[in-house]
mmCIF file of C-alpha atoms in Angstrom:
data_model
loop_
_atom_site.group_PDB
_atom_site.id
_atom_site.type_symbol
_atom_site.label_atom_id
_atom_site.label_comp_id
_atom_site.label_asym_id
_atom_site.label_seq_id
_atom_site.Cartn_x
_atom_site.Cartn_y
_atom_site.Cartn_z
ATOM 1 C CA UNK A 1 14.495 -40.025 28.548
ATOM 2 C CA UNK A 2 12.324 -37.722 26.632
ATOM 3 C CA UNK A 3 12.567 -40.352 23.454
ATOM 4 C CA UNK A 4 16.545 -41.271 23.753
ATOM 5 C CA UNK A 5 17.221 -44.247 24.806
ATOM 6 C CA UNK A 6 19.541 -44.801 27.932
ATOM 7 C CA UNK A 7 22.517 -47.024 28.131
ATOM 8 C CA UNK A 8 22.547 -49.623 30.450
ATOM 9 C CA UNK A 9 23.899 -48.468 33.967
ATOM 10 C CA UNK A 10 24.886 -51.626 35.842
ATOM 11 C CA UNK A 11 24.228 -51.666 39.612
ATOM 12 C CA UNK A 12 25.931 -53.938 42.272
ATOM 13 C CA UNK A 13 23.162 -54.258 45.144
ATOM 14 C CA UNK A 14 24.329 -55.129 48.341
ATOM 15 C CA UNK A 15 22.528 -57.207 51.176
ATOM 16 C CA UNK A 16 21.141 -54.866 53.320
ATOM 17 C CA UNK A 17 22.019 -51.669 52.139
ATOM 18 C CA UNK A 18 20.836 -48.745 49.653
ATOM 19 C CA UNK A 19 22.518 -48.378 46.359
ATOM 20 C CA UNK A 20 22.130 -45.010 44.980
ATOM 21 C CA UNK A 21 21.809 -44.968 40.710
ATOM 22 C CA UNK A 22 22.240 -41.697 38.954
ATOM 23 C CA UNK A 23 21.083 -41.347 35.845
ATOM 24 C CA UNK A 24 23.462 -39.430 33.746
ATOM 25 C CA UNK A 25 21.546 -36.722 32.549
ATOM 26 C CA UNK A 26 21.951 -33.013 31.460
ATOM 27 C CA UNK A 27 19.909 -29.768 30.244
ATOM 28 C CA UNK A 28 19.616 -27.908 26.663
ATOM 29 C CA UNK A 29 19.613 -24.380 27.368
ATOM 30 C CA UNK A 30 18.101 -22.692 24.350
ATOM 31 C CA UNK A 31 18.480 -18.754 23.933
ATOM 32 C CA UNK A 32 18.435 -16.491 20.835
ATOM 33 C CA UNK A 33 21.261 -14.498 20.772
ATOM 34 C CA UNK A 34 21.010 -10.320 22.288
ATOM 35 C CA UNK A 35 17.321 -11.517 23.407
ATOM 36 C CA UNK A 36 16.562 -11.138 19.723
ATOM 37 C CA UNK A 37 13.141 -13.069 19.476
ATOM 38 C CA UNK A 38 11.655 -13.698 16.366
ATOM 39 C CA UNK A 39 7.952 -13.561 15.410
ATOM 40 C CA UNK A 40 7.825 -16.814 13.709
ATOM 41 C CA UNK A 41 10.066 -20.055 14.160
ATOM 42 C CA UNK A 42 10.410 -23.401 14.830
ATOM 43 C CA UNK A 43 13.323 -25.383 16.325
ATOM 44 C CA UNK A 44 14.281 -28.969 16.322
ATOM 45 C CA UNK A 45 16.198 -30.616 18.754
ATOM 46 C CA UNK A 46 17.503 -34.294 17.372
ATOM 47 C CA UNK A 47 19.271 -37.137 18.582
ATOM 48 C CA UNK A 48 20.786 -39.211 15.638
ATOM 49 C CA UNK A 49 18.870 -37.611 13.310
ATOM 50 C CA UNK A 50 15.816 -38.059 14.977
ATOM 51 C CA UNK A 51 13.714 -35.079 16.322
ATOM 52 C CA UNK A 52 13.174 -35.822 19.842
ATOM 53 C CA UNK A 53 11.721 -32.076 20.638
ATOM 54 C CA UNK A 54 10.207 -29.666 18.632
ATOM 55 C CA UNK A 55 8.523 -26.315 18.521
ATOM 56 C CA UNK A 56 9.838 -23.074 20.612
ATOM 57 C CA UNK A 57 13.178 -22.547 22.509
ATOM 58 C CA UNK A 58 11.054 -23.610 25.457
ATOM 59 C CA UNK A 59 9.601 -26.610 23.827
ATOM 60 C CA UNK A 60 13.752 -27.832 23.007
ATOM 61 C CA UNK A 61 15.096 -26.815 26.087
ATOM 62 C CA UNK A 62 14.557 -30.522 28.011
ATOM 63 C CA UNK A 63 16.385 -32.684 30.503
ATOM 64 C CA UNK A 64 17.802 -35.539 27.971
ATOM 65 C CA UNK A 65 20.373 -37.813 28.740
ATOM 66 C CA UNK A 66 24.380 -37.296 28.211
ATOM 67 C CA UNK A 67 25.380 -37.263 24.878
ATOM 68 C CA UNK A 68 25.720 -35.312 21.427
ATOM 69 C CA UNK A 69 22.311 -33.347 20.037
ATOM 70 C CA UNK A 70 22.163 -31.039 17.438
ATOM 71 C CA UNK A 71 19.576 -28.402 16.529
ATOM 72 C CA UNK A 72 17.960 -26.700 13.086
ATOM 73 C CA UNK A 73 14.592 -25.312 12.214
ATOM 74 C CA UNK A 74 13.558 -22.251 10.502
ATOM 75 C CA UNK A 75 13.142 -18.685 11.511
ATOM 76 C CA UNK A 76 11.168 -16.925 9.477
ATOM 77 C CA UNK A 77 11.147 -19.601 6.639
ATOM 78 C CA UNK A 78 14.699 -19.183 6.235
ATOM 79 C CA UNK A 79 16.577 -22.527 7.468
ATOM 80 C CA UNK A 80 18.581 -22.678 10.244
ATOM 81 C CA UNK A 81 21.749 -24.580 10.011
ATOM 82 C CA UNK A 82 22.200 -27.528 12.383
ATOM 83 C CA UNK A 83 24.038 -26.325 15.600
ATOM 84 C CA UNK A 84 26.204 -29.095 17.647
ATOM 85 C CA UNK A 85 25.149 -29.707 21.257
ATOM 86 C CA UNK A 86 27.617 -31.892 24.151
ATOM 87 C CA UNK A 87 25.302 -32.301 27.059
ATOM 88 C CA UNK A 88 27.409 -33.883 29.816
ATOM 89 C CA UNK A 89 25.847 -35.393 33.191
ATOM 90 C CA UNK A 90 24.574 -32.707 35.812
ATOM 91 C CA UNK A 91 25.306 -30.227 33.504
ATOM 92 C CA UNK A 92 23.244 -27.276 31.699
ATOM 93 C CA UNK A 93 24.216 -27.039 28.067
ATOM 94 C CA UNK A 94 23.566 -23.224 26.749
ATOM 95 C CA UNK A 95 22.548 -22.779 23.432
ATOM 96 C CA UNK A 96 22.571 -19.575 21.493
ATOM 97 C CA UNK A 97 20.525 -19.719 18.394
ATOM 98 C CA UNK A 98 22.421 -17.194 15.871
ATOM 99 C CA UNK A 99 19.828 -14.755 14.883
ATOM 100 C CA UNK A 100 19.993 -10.651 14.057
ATOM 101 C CA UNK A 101 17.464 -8.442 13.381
ATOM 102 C CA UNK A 102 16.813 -6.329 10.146
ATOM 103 C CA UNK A 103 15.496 -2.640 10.807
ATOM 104 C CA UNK A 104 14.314 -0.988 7.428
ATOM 105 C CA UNK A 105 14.262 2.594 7.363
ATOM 106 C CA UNK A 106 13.562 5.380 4.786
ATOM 107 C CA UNK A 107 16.278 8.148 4.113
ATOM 108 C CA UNK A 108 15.320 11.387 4.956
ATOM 109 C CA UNK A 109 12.334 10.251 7.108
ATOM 110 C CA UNK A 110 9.969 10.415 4.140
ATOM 111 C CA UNK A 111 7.862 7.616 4.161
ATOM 112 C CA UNK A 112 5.857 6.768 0.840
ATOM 113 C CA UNK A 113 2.031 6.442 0.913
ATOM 114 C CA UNK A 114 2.293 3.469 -2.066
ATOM 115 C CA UNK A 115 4.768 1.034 -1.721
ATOM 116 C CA UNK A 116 6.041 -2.946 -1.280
ATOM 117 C CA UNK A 117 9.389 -4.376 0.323
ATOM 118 C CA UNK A 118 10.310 -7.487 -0.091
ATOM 119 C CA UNK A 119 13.187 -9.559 2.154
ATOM 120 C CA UNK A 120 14.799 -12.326 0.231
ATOM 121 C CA UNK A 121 16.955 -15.054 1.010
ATOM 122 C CA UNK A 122 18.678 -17.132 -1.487
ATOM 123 C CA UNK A 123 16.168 -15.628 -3.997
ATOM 124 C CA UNK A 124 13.107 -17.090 -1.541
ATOM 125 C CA UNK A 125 11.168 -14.193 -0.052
ATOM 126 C CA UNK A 126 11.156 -14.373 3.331
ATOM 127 C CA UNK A 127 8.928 -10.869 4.128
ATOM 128 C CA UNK A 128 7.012 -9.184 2.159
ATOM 129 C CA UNK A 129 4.613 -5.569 2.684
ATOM 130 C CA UNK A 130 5.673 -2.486 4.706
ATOM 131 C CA UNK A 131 8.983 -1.226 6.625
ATOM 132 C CA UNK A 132 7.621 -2.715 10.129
ATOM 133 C CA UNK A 133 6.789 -6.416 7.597
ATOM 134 C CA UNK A 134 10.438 -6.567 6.508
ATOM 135 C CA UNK A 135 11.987 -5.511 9.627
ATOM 136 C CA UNK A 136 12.543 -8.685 11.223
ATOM 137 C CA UNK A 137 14.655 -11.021 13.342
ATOM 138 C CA UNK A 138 16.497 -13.566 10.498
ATOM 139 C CA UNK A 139 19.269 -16.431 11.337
ATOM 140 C CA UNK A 140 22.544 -14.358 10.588
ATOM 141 C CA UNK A 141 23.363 -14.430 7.378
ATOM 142 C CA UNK A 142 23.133 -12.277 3.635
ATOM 143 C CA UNK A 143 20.076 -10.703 2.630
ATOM 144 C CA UNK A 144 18.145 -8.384 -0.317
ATOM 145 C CA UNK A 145 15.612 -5.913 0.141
ATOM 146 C CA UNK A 146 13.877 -4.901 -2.742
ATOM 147 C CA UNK A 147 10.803 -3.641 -3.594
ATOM 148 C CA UNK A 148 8.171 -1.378 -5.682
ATOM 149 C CA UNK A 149 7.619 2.124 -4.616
ATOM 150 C CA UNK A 150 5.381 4.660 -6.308
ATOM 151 C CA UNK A 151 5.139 2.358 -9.199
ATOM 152 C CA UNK A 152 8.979 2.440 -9.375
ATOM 153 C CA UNK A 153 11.431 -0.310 -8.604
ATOM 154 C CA UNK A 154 13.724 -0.068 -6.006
ATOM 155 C CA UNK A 155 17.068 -1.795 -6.325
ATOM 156 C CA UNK A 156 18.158 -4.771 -4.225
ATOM 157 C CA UNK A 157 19.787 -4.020 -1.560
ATOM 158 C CA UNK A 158 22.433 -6.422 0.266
ATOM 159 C CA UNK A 159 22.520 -6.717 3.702
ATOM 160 C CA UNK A 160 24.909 -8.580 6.247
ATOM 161 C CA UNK A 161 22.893 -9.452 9.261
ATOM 162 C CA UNK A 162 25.431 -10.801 12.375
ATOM 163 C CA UNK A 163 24.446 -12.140 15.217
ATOM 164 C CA UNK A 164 23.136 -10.006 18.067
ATOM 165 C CA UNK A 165 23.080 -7.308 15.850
ATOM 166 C CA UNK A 166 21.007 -4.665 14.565
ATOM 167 C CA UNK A 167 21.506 -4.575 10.622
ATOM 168 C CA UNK A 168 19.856 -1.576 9.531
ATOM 169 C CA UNK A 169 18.642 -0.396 5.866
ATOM 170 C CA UNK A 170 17.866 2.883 4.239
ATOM 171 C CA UNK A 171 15.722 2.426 1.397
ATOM 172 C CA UNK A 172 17.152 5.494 -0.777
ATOM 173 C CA UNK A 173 14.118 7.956 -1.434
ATOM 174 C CA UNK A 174 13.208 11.481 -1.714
ATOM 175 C CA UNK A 175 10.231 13.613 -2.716
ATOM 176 C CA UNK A 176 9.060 15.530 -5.373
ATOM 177 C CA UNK A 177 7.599 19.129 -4.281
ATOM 178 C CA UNK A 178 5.458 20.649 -7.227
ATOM 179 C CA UNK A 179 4.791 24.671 -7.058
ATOM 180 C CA UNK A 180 3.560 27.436 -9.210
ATOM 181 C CA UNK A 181 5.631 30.379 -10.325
ATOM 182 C CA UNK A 182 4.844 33.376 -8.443
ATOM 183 C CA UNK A 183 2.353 31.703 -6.427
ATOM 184 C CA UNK A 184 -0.354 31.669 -9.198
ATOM 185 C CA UNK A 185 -2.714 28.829 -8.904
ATOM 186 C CA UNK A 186 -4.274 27.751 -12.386
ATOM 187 C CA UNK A 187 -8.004 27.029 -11.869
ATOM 188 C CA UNK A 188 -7.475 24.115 -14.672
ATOM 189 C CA UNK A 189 -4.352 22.491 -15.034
ATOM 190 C CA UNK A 190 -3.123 18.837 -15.000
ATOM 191 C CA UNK A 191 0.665 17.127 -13.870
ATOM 192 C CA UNK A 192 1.681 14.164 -14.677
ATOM 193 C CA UNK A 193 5.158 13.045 -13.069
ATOM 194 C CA UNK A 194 6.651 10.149 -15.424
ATOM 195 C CA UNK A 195 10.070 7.783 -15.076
ATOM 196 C CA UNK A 196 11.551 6.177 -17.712
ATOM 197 C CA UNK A 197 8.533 7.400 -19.455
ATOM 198 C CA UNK A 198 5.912 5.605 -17.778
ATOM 199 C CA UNK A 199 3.123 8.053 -15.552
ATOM 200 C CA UNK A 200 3.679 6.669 -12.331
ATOM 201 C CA UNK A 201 1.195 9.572 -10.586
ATOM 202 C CA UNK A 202 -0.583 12.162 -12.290
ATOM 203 C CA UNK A 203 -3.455 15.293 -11.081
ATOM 204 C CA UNK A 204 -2.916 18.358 -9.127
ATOM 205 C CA UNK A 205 0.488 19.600 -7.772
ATOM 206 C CA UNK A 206 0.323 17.907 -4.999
ATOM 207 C CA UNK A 207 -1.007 14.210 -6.290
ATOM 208 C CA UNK A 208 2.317 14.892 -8.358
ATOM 209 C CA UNK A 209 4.032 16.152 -5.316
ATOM 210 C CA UNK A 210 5.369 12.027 -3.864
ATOM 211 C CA UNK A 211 7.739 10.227 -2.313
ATOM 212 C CA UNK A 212 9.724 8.290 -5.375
ATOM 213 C CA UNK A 213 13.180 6.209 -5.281
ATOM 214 C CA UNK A 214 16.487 8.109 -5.806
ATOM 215 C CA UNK A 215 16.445 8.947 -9.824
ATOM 216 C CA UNK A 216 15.665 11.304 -12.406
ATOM 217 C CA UNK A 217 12.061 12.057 -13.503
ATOM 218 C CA UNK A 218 9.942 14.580 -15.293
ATOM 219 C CA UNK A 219 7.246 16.519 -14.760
ATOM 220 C CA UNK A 220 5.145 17.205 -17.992
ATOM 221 C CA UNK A 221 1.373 18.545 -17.968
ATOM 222 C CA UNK A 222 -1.217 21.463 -19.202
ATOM 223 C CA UNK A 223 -2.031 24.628 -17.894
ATOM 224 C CA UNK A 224 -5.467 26.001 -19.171
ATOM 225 C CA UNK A 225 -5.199 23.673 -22.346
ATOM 226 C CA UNK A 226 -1.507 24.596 -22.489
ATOM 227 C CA UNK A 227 0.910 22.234 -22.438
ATOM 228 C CA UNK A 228 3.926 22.797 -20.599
ATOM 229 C CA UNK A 229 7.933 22.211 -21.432
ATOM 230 C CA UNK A 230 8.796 18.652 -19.949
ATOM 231 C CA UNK A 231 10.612 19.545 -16.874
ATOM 232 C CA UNK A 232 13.437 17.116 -15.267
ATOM 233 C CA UNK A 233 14.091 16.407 -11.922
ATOM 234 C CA UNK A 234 17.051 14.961 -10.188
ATOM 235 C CA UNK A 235 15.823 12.940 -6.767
ATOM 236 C CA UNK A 236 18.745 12.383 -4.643
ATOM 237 C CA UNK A 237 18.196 10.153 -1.242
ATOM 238 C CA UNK A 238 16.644 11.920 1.386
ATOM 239 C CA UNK A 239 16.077 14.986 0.075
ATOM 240 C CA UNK A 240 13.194 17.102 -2.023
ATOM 241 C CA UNK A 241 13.275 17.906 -5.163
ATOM 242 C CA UNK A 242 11.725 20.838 -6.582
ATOM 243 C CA UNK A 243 9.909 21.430 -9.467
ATOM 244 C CA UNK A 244 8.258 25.172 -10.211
ATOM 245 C CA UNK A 245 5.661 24.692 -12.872
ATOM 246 C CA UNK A 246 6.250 28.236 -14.868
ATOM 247 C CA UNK A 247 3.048 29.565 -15.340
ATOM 248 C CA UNK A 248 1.942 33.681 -15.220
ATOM 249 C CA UNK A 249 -1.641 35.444 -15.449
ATOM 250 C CA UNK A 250 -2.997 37.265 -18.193
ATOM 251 C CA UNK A 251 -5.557 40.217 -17.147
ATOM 252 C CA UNK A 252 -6.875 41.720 -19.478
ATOM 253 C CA UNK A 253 -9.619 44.515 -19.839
ATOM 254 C CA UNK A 254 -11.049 46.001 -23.122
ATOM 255 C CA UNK A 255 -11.264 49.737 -23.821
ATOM 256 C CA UNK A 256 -11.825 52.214 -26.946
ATOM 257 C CA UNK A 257 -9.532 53.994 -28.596
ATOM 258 C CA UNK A 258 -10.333 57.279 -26.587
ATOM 259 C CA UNK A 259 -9.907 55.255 -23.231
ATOM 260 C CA UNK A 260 -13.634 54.267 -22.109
ATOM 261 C CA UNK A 261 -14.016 50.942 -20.684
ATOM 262 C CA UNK A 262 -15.891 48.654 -22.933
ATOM 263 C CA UNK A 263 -17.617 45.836 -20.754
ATOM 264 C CA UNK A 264 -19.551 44.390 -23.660
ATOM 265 C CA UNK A 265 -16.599 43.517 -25.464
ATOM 266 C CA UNK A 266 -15.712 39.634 -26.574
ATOM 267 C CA UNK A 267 -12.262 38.763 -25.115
ATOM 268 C CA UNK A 268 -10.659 35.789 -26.542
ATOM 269 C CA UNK A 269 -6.967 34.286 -25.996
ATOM 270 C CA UNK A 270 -6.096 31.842 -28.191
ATOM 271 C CA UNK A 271 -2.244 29.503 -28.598
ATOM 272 C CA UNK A 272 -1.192 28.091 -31.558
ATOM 273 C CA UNK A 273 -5.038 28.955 -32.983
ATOM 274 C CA UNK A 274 -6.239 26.823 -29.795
ATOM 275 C CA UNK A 275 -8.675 29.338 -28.181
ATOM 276 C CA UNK A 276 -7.661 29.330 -24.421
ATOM 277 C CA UNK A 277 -9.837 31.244 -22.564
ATOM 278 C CA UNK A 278 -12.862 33.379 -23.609
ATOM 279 C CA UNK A 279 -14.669 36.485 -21.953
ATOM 280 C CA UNK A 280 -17.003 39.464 -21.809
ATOM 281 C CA UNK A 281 -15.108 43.134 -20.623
ATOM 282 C CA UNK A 282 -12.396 41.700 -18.835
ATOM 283 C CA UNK A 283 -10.973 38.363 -18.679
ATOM 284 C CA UNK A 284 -7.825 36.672 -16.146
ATOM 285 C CA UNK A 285 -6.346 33.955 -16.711
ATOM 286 C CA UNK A 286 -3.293 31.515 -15.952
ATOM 287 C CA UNK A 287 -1.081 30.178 -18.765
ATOM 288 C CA UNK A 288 2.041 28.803 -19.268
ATOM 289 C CA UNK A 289 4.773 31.750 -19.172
ATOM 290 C CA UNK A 290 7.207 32.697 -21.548
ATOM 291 C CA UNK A 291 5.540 31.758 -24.595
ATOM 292 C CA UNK A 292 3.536 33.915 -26.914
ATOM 293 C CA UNK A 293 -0.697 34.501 -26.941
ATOM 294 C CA UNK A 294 -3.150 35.917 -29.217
ATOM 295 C CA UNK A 295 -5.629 38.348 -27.597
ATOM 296 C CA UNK A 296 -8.296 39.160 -29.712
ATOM 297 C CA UNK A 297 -10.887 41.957 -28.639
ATOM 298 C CA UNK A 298 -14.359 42.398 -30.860
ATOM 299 C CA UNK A 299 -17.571 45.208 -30.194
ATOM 300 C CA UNK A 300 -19.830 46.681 -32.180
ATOM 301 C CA UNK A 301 -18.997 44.929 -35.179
ATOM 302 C CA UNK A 302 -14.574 45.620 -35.237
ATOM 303 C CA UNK A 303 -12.074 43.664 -34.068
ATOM 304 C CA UNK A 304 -8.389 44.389 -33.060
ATOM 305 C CA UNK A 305 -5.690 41.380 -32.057
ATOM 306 C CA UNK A 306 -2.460 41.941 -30.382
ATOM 307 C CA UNK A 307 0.125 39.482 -29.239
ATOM 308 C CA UNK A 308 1.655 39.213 -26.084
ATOM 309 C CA UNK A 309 4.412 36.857 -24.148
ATOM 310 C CA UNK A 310 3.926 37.397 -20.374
ATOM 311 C CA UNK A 311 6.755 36.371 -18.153
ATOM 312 C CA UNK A 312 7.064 33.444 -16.125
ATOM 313 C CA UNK A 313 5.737 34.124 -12.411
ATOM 314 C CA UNK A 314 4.192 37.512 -13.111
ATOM 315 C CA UNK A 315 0.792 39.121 -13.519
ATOM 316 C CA UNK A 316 0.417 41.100 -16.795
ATOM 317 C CA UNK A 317 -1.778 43.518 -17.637
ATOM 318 C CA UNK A 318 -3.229 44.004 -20.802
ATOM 319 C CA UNK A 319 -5.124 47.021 -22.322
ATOM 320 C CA UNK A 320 -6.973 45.686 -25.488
ATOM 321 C CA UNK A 321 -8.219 48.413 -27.703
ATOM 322 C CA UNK A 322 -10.989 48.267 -29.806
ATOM 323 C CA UNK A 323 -10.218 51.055 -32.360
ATOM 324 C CA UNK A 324 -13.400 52.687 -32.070
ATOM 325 C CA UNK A 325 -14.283 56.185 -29.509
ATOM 326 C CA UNK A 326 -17.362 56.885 -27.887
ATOM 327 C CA UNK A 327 -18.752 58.375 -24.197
ATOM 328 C CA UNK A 328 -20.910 56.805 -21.555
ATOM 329 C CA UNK A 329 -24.011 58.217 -21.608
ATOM 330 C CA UNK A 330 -27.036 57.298 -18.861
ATOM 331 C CA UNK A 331 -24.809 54.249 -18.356
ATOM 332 C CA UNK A 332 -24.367 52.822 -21.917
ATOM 333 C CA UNK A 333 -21.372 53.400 -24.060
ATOM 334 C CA UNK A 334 -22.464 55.023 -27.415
ATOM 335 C CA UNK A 335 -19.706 54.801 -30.133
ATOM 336 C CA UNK A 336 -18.728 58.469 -31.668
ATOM 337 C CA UNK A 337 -20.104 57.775 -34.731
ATOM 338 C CA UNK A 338 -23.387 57.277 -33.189
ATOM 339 C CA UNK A 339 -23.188 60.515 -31.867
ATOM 340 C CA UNK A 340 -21.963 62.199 -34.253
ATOM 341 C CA UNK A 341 -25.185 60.464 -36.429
ATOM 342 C CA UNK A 342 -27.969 61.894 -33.711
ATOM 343 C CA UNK A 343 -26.546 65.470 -33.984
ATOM 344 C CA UNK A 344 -26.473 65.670 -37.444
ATOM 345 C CA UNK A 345 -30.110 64.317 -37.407
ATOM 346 C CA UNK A 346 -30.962 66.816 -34.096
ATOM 347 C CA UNK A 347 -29.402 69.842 -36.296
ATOM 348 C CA UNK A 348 -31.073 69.145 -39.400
ATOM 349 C CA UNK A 349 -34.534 68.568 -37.636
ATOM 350 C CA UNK A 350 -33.694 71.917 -35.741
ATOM 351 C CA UNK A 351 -33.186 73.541 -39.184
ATOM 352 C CA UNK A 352 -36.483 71.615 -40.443
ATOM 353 C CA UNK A 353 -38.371 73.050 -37.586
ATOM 354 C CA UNK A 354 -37.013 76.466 -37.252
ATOM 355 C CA UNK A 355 -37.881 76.675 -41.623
ATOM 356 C CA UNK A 356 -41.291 75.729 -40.787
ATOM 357 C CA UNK A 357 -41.517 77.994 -38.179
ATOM 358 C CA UNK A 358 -40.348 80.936 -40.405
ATOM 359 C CA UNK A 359 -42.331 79.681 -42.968
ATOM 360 C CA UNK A 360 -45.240 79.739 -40.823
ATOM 361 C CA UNK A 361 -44.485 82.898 -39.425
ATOM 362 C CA UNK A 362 -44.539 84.288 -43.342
ATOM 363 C CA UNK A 363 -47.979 82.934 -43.878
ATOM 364 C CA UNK A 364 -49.323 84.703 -40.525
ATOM 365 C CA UNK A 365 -47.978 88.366 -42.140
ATOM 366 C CA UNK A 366 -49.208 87.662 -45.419
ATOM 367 C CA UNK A 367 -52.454 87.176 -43.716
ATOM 368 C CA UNK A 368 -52.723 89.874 -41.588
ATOM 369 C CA UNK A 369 -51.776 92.423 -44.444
ATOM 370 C CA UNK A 370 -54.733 90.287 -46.536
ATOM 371 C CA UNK A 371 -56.738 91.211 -44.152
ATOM 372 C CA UNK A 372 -56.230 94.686 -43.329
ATOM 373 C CA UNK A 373 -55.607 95.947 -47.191
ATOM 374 C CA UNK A 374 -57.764 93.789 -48.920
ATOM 375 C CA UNK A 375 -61.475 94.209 -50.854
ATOM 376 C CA UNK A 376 -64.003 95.257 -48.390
ATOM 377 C CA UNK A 377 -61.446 96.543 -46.093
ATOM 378 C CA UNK A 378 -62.799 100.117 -44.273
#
């Protein structure tokens, strides 16, 4: 009966009458324990170390006859141990097949956009890929979760599945938030986020801004060709981490000494002799705060430098003089010296002309008395 053999039943017939034979046989019941199915198994049922039925709890539970069975397999490529089975005659032998399930979860709820679990057994992965990959139903038994995330390993975890249960697992992450001081947004800057000194993301503030395991990182970068002072963050499980990049913004408009607005002026800001930013008039620009600049200001052939250290999250503004004075005039700026130059020439054309005009005026007298007094005169 379904490939065991049956033991001779002897039967006394006698003349006349019916003799009823009943074959002593029985009924494997096979279950997985709390309804806990899993996506991928196979179960053996043998008799003497023979596999009589194979394939799903359906396919090994069979009428067979009285006697002792056992049953194995695998669930999920991890071996199931061989489970005793006493079918008697008539009867329906039940048979739970110890499994659990594994539910992976991350703390906090923050999920990370890069990462790889991986389920082991024995040091044989049994699941490998995302959350929903390695949450699976497993014979009961110990297992490690482990696992990549962001570029950053994640330690194993143990855990003790039972049967019928639920074992659940928090992989222990949080996330890093990246701002700017005071709200100002550089229009050139680049993060890089490092652990253990390896860049494991790197871009804007929020290509820096990731979910990472538990840990300590930094945050190191540029701000308009600036670098930045590294700047360490301590990730603790299921919460965010800030990080304030401290940067502040430099405005800066040129004038004269006497207070006119000069908007054909060269602007330059320079760190460390590293020009920074360069402009005509006015110039604004984001830096790294708290450290020191060069602003140099150059028109009409002088220059004037002044340093400055603006503070971290604030907008400073800076008046840079050229030591020179002069006036708008029909909408250009003409320097004082200029000035000065065209009246002196104005006055001493003025005194030119009013000479020649006395001069002239001379001649006209002496020629009209010529002409009245002179030979031939009446």
């Amino acid at each position: 009966v379904t490939g065991v053999p049956l033991s001779a039943i002897s039967v006394t017939v006698v003349n006349g009458s019916t003799t009823p034979v009943t074959i002593p046989v029985g009924k494997v019941a096979v279950a997985f324990a709390s309804g806990l199915t899993p996506s991928s198994y196979t179960l053996n049922l043998l008799y003497s170390g023979s596999v009589i039925a194979s394939g799903s709890a359906s396919d090994v539970s069979v009428v067979i006859p009285a006697g002792s069975y056992s049953i194995n397999g695998t669930i999920d490529g991890v071996p199931l141990s061989a489970l005793p089975v006493s079918v008697s005659a008539g009867q329906v032998a039940s048979v739970t097949i110890p499994v659990g399930k594994i539910a992976v979860g991350f703390a906090g709820g923050y999920v990370p956009s890069s990462y790889t679990l991986n389920l082991t057994y024995n040091g044989m992965t049994v699941a490998s890929g995302s959350a929903s990959a390695v949450s699976i139903v497993v014979p009961s038994g110990t297992y490690s979760v482990s696992g990549v995330i962001s570029g950053v390993p994640v330690s194993a975890i143990s855990v003790t599945v039972a049967t019928g249960q639920i074992a659940s697992v928090t992989i222990p992450v949080g996330k890093v938030a990246v701002t700017f001081a005071g709200g100002l947004i550089p229009s050139s800057y680049s993060l890089a986020l490092q652990y253990s000194g390896k860049t494991i993301a790197s871009g804007s503030a929020s290509d820096v801004s990731i979910v990472v395991p538990a840990g300590t990182y930094t945050l190191v970068g540029n701000v308009s060709g600036v670098p930045i002072s590294p700047i360490s963050l301590s990730v603790s499980a299921g919460t965010q981490a800030s990080a304030t990049v401290p940067v502040s913004q430099l405005s800066i408009t040129a004038y004269t000494a006497n207070g006119v607005q000069l908007s054909n002026a060269q602007i330059a800001v320079t760190y460390s002799g590293k020009q920074v930013a360069a402009g005509t008039g006015s110039l604004s620009v984001i830096v790294p705060g708290g450290v020191s600049y060069t602003i140099s200001v150059s028109a009409y052939g002088v220059t004037n430098t002044t340093t400055v250290t603006p503070a971290v999250g604030t907008v400073m503004s800076v008046r840079a003089v050229v030591p020179i004075s002069g006036y708008i005039i029909f909408g250009a700026f003409v320097p004082l010296s200029t000035l000065i130059l065209v009246a002196v020439i104005i006055l001493v054309v003025v005194i030119i002309i009013v000479v020649l005009l006395m001069e002239y005026s001379n001649w006209r007298r002496r020629r009209l008395a010529g002409g009245l007094f002179g030979p031939g005169a009446k």
